[in-house]
Amino acid sequence: MARPETLLEPVPAPGEQVTAGDQRIFVASQWQLMWWRFRKHKVALVSAAMIALFYVVVIGADFLAYADPNVSEAQRSLMPPQRLYVFDGWRFAPYVHGIKGARDPQTFKRVYVADPEVKVPVRFFAEGFEYRFLGLFPTNRHLIGVDGDRDANKTIFLLGTDVQGRDLWSRLMYGTRISLTIGLIGVAMSLVLGVILGGLSGFYGGVIDTVIQRVIEILRSIPTIPLWMGLAAALPRDWTILQVYFAITIIISLLGWTELARVVRGRFLALREEDFVISARLVGCSRMRTIFVHMVPSFMSHIIAATTLALPAMIVSETALSFLGLGLRPPAISWGVLLQQAQNVQTVAISPWLMLPALPVIVAVMAFNFLGDGLRDAADPYGR
Amino acid sequence: MAAERTLPLLSVRGLKTYFHQDEGTVKAVDGVSFDLAPGATLGVVGESGCGKSVTARSILGIVDRPGRIVAGEIHFCRDRGRPGAHGDAARDVIDLAALPPNGPAMRAIRGAEIALIFQEPMSSFSPVHSVGSQIAEAIMLHQQVSRREARAKAIDMLRRVGVSLPEQRVDQLSNQLSGGLRQRAMIAMALSCHPILLIADEPTTALDVTTQSQILELMRQLQREDGMAIMLITHDLGVVAEMATDVVVMYLGRVVEQAPVDAIFHAPKHPYTQALLRSIPRMRSRSRERLTPIAGSVPHPYDRPAGCPFHPRCPQFMAGRCDRQEPALRPVAAGHAVSCFLYS
Amino acid sequence: MLAYIGRRALLAIFTVWAISVLSFAIIQLPPGDYVTSYIAQMASMGSVVSDEEAQTLRIQYGLGQPIYIQYLKWMKLVVQGNFGMSMEWRRPVTEVIGERLWLTVVVSVSALILTWTLALPIGIYSAVRQYSVGDYVATFIGFIGLAVPNFLLALVILYGGFVLFNANIGGLFSPELQDAPWSAAKVWDLAKHLPIPALILGLAGTAQQIRIMRANLLDELRKPYVVTARSKGLPERTVVLKYPVRVALNPFASTIGYTLPYIVSGSIIVSLVLGLPTVGPLLLKALIAQDMFLAGTIVLLLGLMTVAGTLISDILLVWIDPRIRIEDT
């Protein structure tokens, strides 16, 4: 008998056998149910995988890069991406061609030409610049690299170089690390603010609610970017990268907590009237206990979903600010800083690979959005 | 003349309305046949999910997608006094099932000759349009009148259904009216074009008992005045006893019994009808006497039993017959038909 | 209804006050008091500020007094229309901003109108013809709008225009009309250049509105009153457009208020990428050059503009939704 799959199986009539499958559903915890629903959402699963991949890059950025991101080389300025050949004849032996600098006879501009004579073998786990893996283990091994000498003709630049001759791929790896962690920290702060203020608003209601609501409305009506620009520009020039990093995060989350607060408040308001909350109070639970033991678990899933959906905004905000030159500044590297080189259409027309850092931004935003949607659908017990 | 009068106003033959979905096909209406005489009140009873509402919507061609009429005929005898009908000699009988649901022919009948009122008057009115405008819209759609005339007619109609201060009410929103007033407004909207057939889908289920009896009285009165037929869909046997002249009992998309109302209550033939009547609490029963529910539960729509749909719950189940073949609706007395192997 | 508008107006006033405080903070943020730095800057550019002027300025801005006094003095000047002097341009701020603010308004409002005119029909179509080709196309465009930040989109489009058409499709005017006085030709030129910035700015908002409209309409289409309308014999198009769309319009309309700040915000960066003569590029330069009066004033005016727009949209919402008119609690 083909029955439509539902998570809520009808209760078996007395006398009917309770199958093992039914039993699993009856005792499944909230998280298991959520996971089962989430599993059906294929796009969200793919997005989750993509995000996992991103965070692998965050952790292993040093390993995945092969050139020191801050070493500039005027001779290599604005080199286009090199083509990676995977097979040499029939052998699996990746290589790239060497590069010869040349002068274009017509424009007299510097042009890079691949030298087909020279095959520069690409090694795995090659030696390169030194770093500390996970901040702990000093090593100089990288995922790929080319042998030793910094011969101008024997280099690898998978994604080309920027104006100062720095390898774009390696910088992209490091940029991913910064861009994705700023997002996390910013969201964490917004979460704290949002949960506290939204919770107060929803749980107590009355005057507190009205005041907080009005504040949220005011904040939402202010155009954010001019404000961020102003605040970011006011950061003293002599602050270290780390200080700037945290300041930017704080600035962005100061305005970003409103969405989370609204979700939390909405949940609190809805839950306040639920019978199970009222009965908890009647049984004698203190307010704290009612909130943390009874109410919070009910909307944890919604909070997770809302938080995931808030991340893309953070990432885009940081990227935008850095793109303008007001956020993180060199030598810090983030997607926005990388894109700053692509501000000018003339530059981009000649070196379109400078726009490549836009790709991870777009992919990350989409992935987080889909993931958040999937989580939100999975968390909603009444959805279908 | 006598022959004309016995021609039913509405004659449904073998109506089948299926919902094709990914998980399976729901046969909401699976071979329904009944007749409705002009000026009569036909009660359609059955448990939730037996296909009563879908039948009503099939008649008007407003079955929700993915539902479709897949078989059957719905013969509707149009009133010869209507504009656009043919002359006295020929009755204008058309098959509603064959009309394209959104074509002009069907839409001309909807609202004007056959009207439908619903269970939930609150959600059946648009929340952002005034009640009066919704009534007037129906009037302007089917009659050639100006906006002002339509409004005046709307006010008249409201007055007729017993709404006090109709001039004020006509501009109010549905959420400003009480439940009883809303249902009256709904009736006003349905009757605004003087249809010959009113289909009422659980009109009193959402109302309290007092309002319920008022609405039923109103419907009886309007029926007397206009000579219209009513198809009253309900699960409440008390309402049926009060209002109906004939009764159709449905189960799982089939008609199991059709009879005049007295016969249904005093001489029910089908086991399901008998079980239904047994399960009603009685005023004169002894105290502490248990109610007799019908054994089992309504099967899952994708999981219909073979043969007679009622056989898993039937106390007079005959193995080998009831679970193999489907009984057909056969007359057992004057105007009384049953679909059961006990009688055929 | 009046009570509702009154409440919204009051809120708007508070918002303006908050923005003014934040703008003032921006002006104050660089180290040192701003008059001193103003004098220093002017000196470094070769203009000398006499002692009397300096003293007048100090009194005008209340330097040396508690900060809230300074704020009040600044507000007093602002209300009179005196926004201070731009250090970089050595002219009053109002002159420097000039018509850029109006152009910002034009671009933002065009983006808003575009958002609406696109989102509404596409959203309705998506809901009524679910799972059709058109629905998928609309969803896809929606994703682009949601996933690609507007300034990146601007960059890509500029690049595309350059490479494919060998044309610079940025800017709001053709080069020859850029500084010309206003005329019918100039207005037409502006209109020709508006679609691309408006589209880029509005795409994210459009995508979101399409989703909202689609979701709302899908909910409404399942409701009983749609069946009632159909049962009266109305043609299908009227049934959909007159009833569920009308109801779904309300939550849709209530979101305009928050689209405007987003659009104005976005216009700053997008105008930088596209090279539009609006307030955005001016703000960035001012911030980098620490030209605080100019920067703070721009922030203030932008905020004001946004709040005014939001208030107007609130009033429009009341006009659309009769339920607010009646439930005036």
PDB file of N, CA and C in Angstrom, chain A residues 70-129:
ATOM      1  N   ASN A  70      51.396  38.540   0.724  1.00  0.00           N
ATOM      2  CA  ASN A  70      51.775  39.942   0.851  1.00  0.00           C
ATOM      3  C   ASN A  70      53.042  40.294   0.094  1.00  0.00           C
ATOM      4  N   VAL A  71      53.656  39.314  -0.501  1.00  0.00           N
ATOM      5  CA  VAL A  71      54.889  39.622  -1.234  1.00  0.00           C
ATOM      6  C   VAL A  71      54.542  40.158  -2.610  1.00  0.00           C
ATOM      7  N   SER A  72      54.947  41.349  -2.875  1.00  0.00           N
ATOM      8  CA  SER A  72      54.605  41.910  -4.181  1.00  0.00           C
ATOM      9  C   SER A  72      55.803  41.868  -5.104  1.00  0.00           C
ATOM     10  N   GLU A  73      55.536  41.832  -6.328  1.00  0.00           N
ATOM     11  CA  GLU A  73      56.570  41.656  -7.329  1.00  0.00           C
ATOM     12  C   GLU A  73      56.153  42.475  -8.532  1.00  0.00           C
ATOM     13  N   ALA A  74      56.761  43.610  -8.677  1.00  0.00           N
ATOM     14  CA  ALA A  74      56.314  44.521  -9.731  1.00  0.00           C
ATOM     15  C   ALA A  74      56.397  43.875 -11.105  1.00  0.00           C
ATOM     16  N   GLN A  75      57.378  42.976 -11.247  1.00  0.00           N
ATOM     17  CA  GLN A  75      57.560  42.342 -12.554  1.00  0.00           C
ATOM     18  C   GLN A  75      56.372  41.484 -12.939  1.00  0.00           C
ATOM     19  N   ARG A  76      55.624  41.032 -11.931  1.00  0.00           N
ATOM     20  CA  ARG A  76      54.539  40.104 -12.245  1.00  0.00           C
ATOM     21  C   ARG A  76      53.196  40.800 -12.245  1.00  0.00           C
ATOM     22  N   SER A  77      53.229  42.109 -12.316  1.00  0.00           N
ATOM     23  CA  SER A  77      51.992  42.845 -12.164  1.00  0.00           C
ATOM     24  C   SER A  77      50.969  42.479 -13.235  1.00  0.00           C
ATOM     25  N   LEU A  78      49.771  42.251 -12.792  1.00  0.00           N
ATOM     26  CA  LEU A  78      48.633  42.018 -13.675  1.00  0.00           C
ATOM     27  C   LEU A  78      48.858  40.886 -14.674  1.00  0.00           C
ATOM     28  N   MET A  79      49.304  39.767 -14.155  1.00  0.00           N
ATOM     29  CA  MET A  79      49.418  38.609 -15.032  1.00  0.00           C
ATOM     30  C   MET A  79      48.063  37.918 -15.116  1.00  0.00           C
ATOM     31  N   PRO A  80      47.684  37.490 -16.284  1.00  0.00           N
ATOM     32  CA  PRO A  80      46.403  36.782 -16.398  1.00  0.00           C
ATOM     33  C   PRO A  80      46.507  35.386 -15.808  1.00  0.00           C
ATOM     34  N   PRO A  81      45.388  34.745 -15.535  1.00  0.00           N
ATOM     35  CA  PRO A  81      45.428  33.390 -14.979  1.00  0.00           C
ATOM     36  C   PRO A  81      46.145  32.437 -15.921  1.00  0.00           C
ATOM     37  N   GLN A  82      46.871  31.500 -15.310  1.00  0.00           N
ATOM     38  CA  GLN A  82      47.601  30.542 -16.116  1.00  0.00           C
ATOM     39  C   GLN A  82      46.778  29.295 -16.295  1.00  0.00           C
ATOM     40  N   ARG A  83      46.930  28.705 -17.415  1.00  0.00           N
ATOM     41  CA  ARG A  83      46.201  27.489 -17.665  1.00  0.00           C
ATOM     42  C   ARG A  83      46.937  26.312 -17.057  1.00  0.00           C
ATOM     43  N   LEU A  84      46.183  25.526 -16.306  1.00  0.00           N
ATOM     44  CA  LEU A  84      46.796  24.376 -15.648  1.00  0.00           C
ATOM     45  C   LEU A  84      46.542  23.150 -16.501  1.00  0.00           C
ATOM     46  N   TYR A  85      47.598  22.530 -16.986  1.00  0.00           N
ATOM     47  CA  TYR A  85      47.437  21.290 -17.744  1.00  0.00           C
ATOM     48  C   TYR A  85      47.558  20.131 -16.792  1.00  0.00           C
ATOM     49  N   VAL A  86      46.570  19.263 -16.800  1.00  0.00           N
ATOM     50  CA  VAL A  86      46.584  18.165 -15.833  1.00  0.00           C
ATOM     51  C   VAL A  86      47.379  16.962 -16.360  1.00  0.00           C
ATOM     52  N   PHE A  87      47.269  16.715 -17.648  1.00  0.00           N
ATOM     53  CA  PHE A  87      47.936  15.533 -18.189  1.00  0.00           C
ATOM     54  C   PHE A  87      49.078  15.931 -19.106  1.00  0.00           C
ATOM     55  N   ASP A  88      50.220  15.371 -18.865  1.00  0.00           N
ATOM     56  CA  ASP A  88      51.349  15.592 -19.762  1.00  0.00           C
ATOM     57  C   ASP A  88      51.419  14.367 -20.663  1.00  0.00           C
ATOM     58  N   GLY A  89      50.877  14.497 -21.852  1.00  0.00           N
ATOM     59  CA  GLY A  89      50.767  13.277 -22.668  1.00  0.00           C
ATOM     60  C   GLY A  89      49.727  12.397 -22.023  1.00  0.00           C
ATOM     61  N   TRP A  90      50.150  11.232 -21.547  1.00  0.00           N
ATOM     62  CA  TRP A  90      49.206  10.347 -20.878  1.00  0.00           C
ATOM     63  C   TRP A  90      49.413  10.289 -19.381  1.00  0.00           C
ATOM     64  N   ARG A  91      50.503  10.853 -18.925  1.00  0.00           N
ATOM     65  CA  ARG A  91      50.758  10.785 -17.489  1.00  0.00           C
ATOM     66  C   ARG A  91      49.963  11.839 -16.751  1.00  0.00           C
ATOM     67  N   PHE A  92      49.628  11.497 -15.511  1.00  0.00           N
ATOM     68  CA  PHE A  92      49.009  12.504 -14.662  1.00  0.00           C
ATOM     69  C   PHE A  92      50.126  13.331 -14.056  1.00  0.00           C
ATOM     70  N   ALA A  93      50.440  14.417 -14.696  1.00  0.00           N
ATOM     71  CA  ALA A  93      51.559  15.235 -14.227  1.00  0.00           C
ATOM     72  C   ALA A  93      51.210  16.687 -14.497  1.00  0.00           C
ATOM     73  N   PRO A  94      50.539  17.303 -13.562  1.00  0.00           N
ATOM     74  CA  PRO A  94      50.105  18.684 -13.813  1.00  0.00           C
ATOM     75  C   PRO A  94      51.277  19.634 -13.978  1.00  0.00           C
ATOM     76  N   TYR A  95      51.078  20.562 -14.880  1.00  0.00           N
ATOM     77  CA  TYR A  95      52.136  21.543 -15.107  1.00  0.00           C
ATOM     78  C   TYR A  95      51.514  22.817 -15.658  1.00  0.00           C
ATOM     79  N   VAL A  96      52.308  23.864 -15.616  1.00  0.00           N
ATOM     80  CA  VAL A  96      51.926  25.096 -16.302  1.00  0.00           C
ATOM     81  C   VAL A  96      53.074  25.515 -17.192  1.00  0.00           C
ATOM     82  N   HIS A  97      52.756  26.324 -18.134  1.00  0.00           N
ATOM     83  CA  HIS A  97      53.831  26.843 -18.981  1.00  0.00           C
ATOM     84  C   HIS A  97      54.546  27.979 -18.282  1.00  0.00           C
ATOM     85  N   GLY A  98      55.776  28.135 -18.621  1.00  0.00           N
ATOM     86  CA  GLY A  98      56.495  29.304 -18.109  1.00  0.00           C
ATOM     87  C   GLY A  98      55.973  30.551 -18.782  1.00  0.00           C
ATOM     88  N   ILE A  99      56.310  31.676 -18.192  1.00  0.00           N
ATOM     89  CA  ILE A  99      55.807  32.933 -18.754  1.00  0.00           C
ATOM     90  C   ILE A  99      56.972  33.770 -19.218  1.00  0.00           C
ATOM     91  N   LYS A 100      56.802  34.323 -20.356  1.00  0.00           N
ATOM     92  CA  LYS A 100      57.794  35.298 -20.815  1.00  0.00           C
ATOM     93  C   LYS A 100      57.130  36.646 -20.827  1.00  0.00           C
ATOM     94  N   GLY A 101      57.829  37.586 -20.305  1.00  0.00           N
ATOM     95  CA  GLY A 101      57.302  38.949 -20.440  1.00  0.00           C
ATOM     96  C   GLY A 101      57.662  39.453 -21.808  1.00  0.00           C
ATOM     97  N   ALA A 102      56.832  40.211 -22.377  1.00  0.00           N
ATOM     98  CA  ALA A 102      57.160  40.762 -23.693  1.00  0.00           C
ATOM     99  C   ALA A 102      56.485  42.095 -23.832  1.00  0.00           C
ATOM    100  N   ARG A 103      56.889  42.782 -24.842  1.00  0.00           N
ATOM    101  CA  ARG A 103      56.242  44.063 -25.084  1.00  0.00           C
ATOM    102  C   ARG A 103      55.380  43.935 -26.320  1.00  0.00           C
ATOM    103  N   ASP A 104      54.169  44.328 -26.147  1.00  0.00           N
ATOM    104  CA  ASP A 104      53.279  44.333 -27.310  1.00  0.00           C
ATOM    105  C   ASP A 104      53.807  45.364 -28.306  1.00  0.00           C
ATOM    106  N   PRO A 105      54.072  44.930 -29.517  1.00  0.00           N
ATOM    107  CA  PRO A 105      54.721  45.851 -30.458  1.00  0.00           C
ATOM    108  C   PRO A 105      53.867  47.070 -30.786  1.00  0.00           C
ATOM    109  N   GLN A 106      52.552  46.940 -30.617  1.00  0.00           N
ATOM    110  CA  GLN A 106      51.730  48.087 -31.006  1.00  0.00           C
ATOM    111  C   GLN A 106      51.488  49.053 -29.863  1.00  0.00           C
ATOM    112  N   THR A 107      51.151  48.505 -28.695  1.00  0.00           N
ATOM    113  CA  THR A 107      50.817  49.434 -27.611  1.00  0.00           C
ATOM    114  C   THR A 107      51.999  49.687 -26.695  1.00  0.00           C
ATOM    115  N   PHE A 108      53.045  48.927 -26.888  1.00  0.00           N
ATOM    116  CA  PHE A 108      54.206  49.009 -26.009  1.00  0.00           C
ATOM    117  C   PHE A 108      53.869  48.681 -24.571  1.00  0.00           C
ATOM    118  N   LYS A 109      52.754  48.033 -24.391  1.00  0.00           N
ATOM    119  CA  LYS A 109      52.412  47.646 -23.034  1.00  0.00           C
ATOM    120  C   LYS A 109      53.033  46.304 -22.738  1.00  0.00           C
ATOM    121  N   ARG A 110      53.208  46.079 -21.443  1.00  0.00           N
ATOM    122  CA  ARG A 110      53.789  44.810 -21.035  1.00  0.00           C
ATOM    123  C   ARG A 110      52.766  43.701 -21.233  1.00  0.00           C
ATOM    124  N   VAL A 111      53.174  42.671 -21.889  1.00  0.00           N
ATOM    125  CA  VAL A 111      52.261  41.570 -22.162  1.00  0.00           C
ATOM    126  C   VAL A 111      52.914  40.277 -21.737  1.00  0.00           C
ATOM    127  N   TYR A 112      52.096  39.354 -21.273  1.00  0.00           N
ATOM    128  CA  TYR A 112      52.652  38.071 -20.832  1.00  0.00           C
ATOM    129  C   TYR A 112      52.314  36.998 -21.837  1.00  0.00           C
ATOM    130  N   VAL A 113      53.302  36.267 -22.193  1.00  0.00           N
ATOM    131  CA  VAL A 113      53.079  35.227 -23.191  1.00  0.00           C
ATOM    132  C   VAL A 113      53.500  33.907 -22.602  1.00  0.00           C
ATOM    133  N   ALA A 114      52.675  32.905 -22.802  1.00  0.00           N
ATOM    134  CA  ALA A 114      53.035  31.578 -22.298  1.00  0.00           C
ATOM    135  C   ALA A 114      54.109  30.994 -23.175  1.00  0.00           C
ATOM    136  N   ASP A 115      55.129  30.464 -22.525  1.00  0.00           N
ATOM    137  CA  ASP A 115      56.236  29.857 -23.270  1.00  0.00           C
ATOM    138  C   ASP A 115      56.010  28.358 -23.360  1.00  0.00           C
ATOM    139  N   PRO A 116      55.619  27.862 -24.516  1.00  0.00           N
ATOM    140  CA  PRO A 116      55.291  26.430 -24.599  1.00  0.00           C
ATOM    141  C   PRO A 116      56.494  25.519 -24.443  1.00  0.00           C
ATOM    142  N   GLU A 117      57.686  26.081 -24.581  1.00  0.00           N
ATOM    143  CA  GLU A 117      58.858  25.241 -24.412  1.00  0.00           C
ATOM    144  C   GLU A 117      59.035  24.825 -22.967  1.00  0.00           C
ATOM    145  N   VAL A 118      58.705  25.780 -22.114  1.00  0.00           N
ATOM    146  CA  VAL A 118      59.010  25.538 -20.700  1.00  0.00           C
ATOM    147  C   VAL A 118      57.804  24.922 -20.016  1.00  0.00           C
ATOM    148  N   LYS A 119      58.060  23.724 -19.432  1.00  0.00           N
ATOM    149  CA  LYS A 119      56.959  23.135 -18.653  1.00  0.00           C
ATOM    150  C   LYS A 119      57.357  23.138 -17.192  1.00  0.00           C
ATOM    151  N   VAL A 120      56.596  23.841 -16.427  1.00  0.00           N
ATOM    152  CA  VAL A 120      56.917  23.924 -15.008  1.00  0.00           C
ATOM    153  C   VAL A 120      56.034  22.928 -14.259  1.00  0.00           C
ATOM    154  N   PRO A 121      56.623  21.881 -13.737  1.00  0.00           N
ATOM    155  CA  PRO A 121      55.801  20.869 -13.075  1.00  0.00           C
ATOM    156  C   PRO A 121      55.206  21.410 -11.779  1.00  0.00           C
ATOM    157  N   VAL A 122      53.971  21.009 -11.562  1.00  0.00           N
ATOM    158  CA  VAL A 122      53.279  21.425 -10.348  1.00  0.00           C
ATOM    159  C   VAL A 122      53.325  20.274  -9.357  1.00  0.00           C
ATOM    160  N   ARG A 123      53.830  20.527  -8.202  1.00  0.00           N
ATOM    161  CA  ARG A 123      53.963  19.462  -7.220  1.00  0.00           C
ATOM    162  C   ARG A 123      52.870  19.586  -6.169  1.00  0.00           C
ATOM    163  N   PHE A 124      52.515  18.423  -5.612  1.00  0.00           N
ATOM    164  CA  PHE A 124      51.602  18.443  -4.471  1.00  0.00           C
ATOM    165  C   PHE A 124      52.407  18.418  -3.191  1.00  0.00           C
ATOM    166  N   PHE A 125      51.855  19.043  -2.193  1.00  0.00           N
ATOM    167  CA  PHE A 125      52.550  19.154  -0.908  1.00  0.00           C
ATOM    168  C   PHE A 125      53.946  19.738  -1.101  1.00  0.00           C
ATOM    169  N   ALA A 126      53.973  20.765  -1.942  1.00  0.00           N
ATOM    170  CA  ALA A 126      55.268  21.368  -2.245  1.00  0.00           C
ATOM    171  C   ALA A 126      55.698  22.274  -1.118  1.00  0.00           C
ATOM    172  N   GLU A 127      56.925  22.649  -1.172  1.00  0.00           N
ATOM    173  CA  GLU A 127      57.440  23.580  -0.169  1.00  0.00           C
ATOM    174  C   GLU A 127      57.192  24.990  -0.639  1.00  0.00           C
ATOM    175  N   GLY A 128      56.896  25.815   0.281  1.00  0.00           N
ATOM    176  CA  GLY A 128      56.644  27.208  -0.089  1.00  0.00           C
ATOM    177  C   GLY A 128      56.972  28.095   1.088  1.00  0.00           C
ATOM    178  N   PHE A 129      56.243  29.159   1.228  1.00  0.00           N
ATOM    179  CA  PHE A 129      56.572  30.083   2.315  1.00  0.00           C
ATOM    180  C   PHE A 129      56.187  29.480   3.661  1.00  0.00           C
TER     181      PHE A 129
END
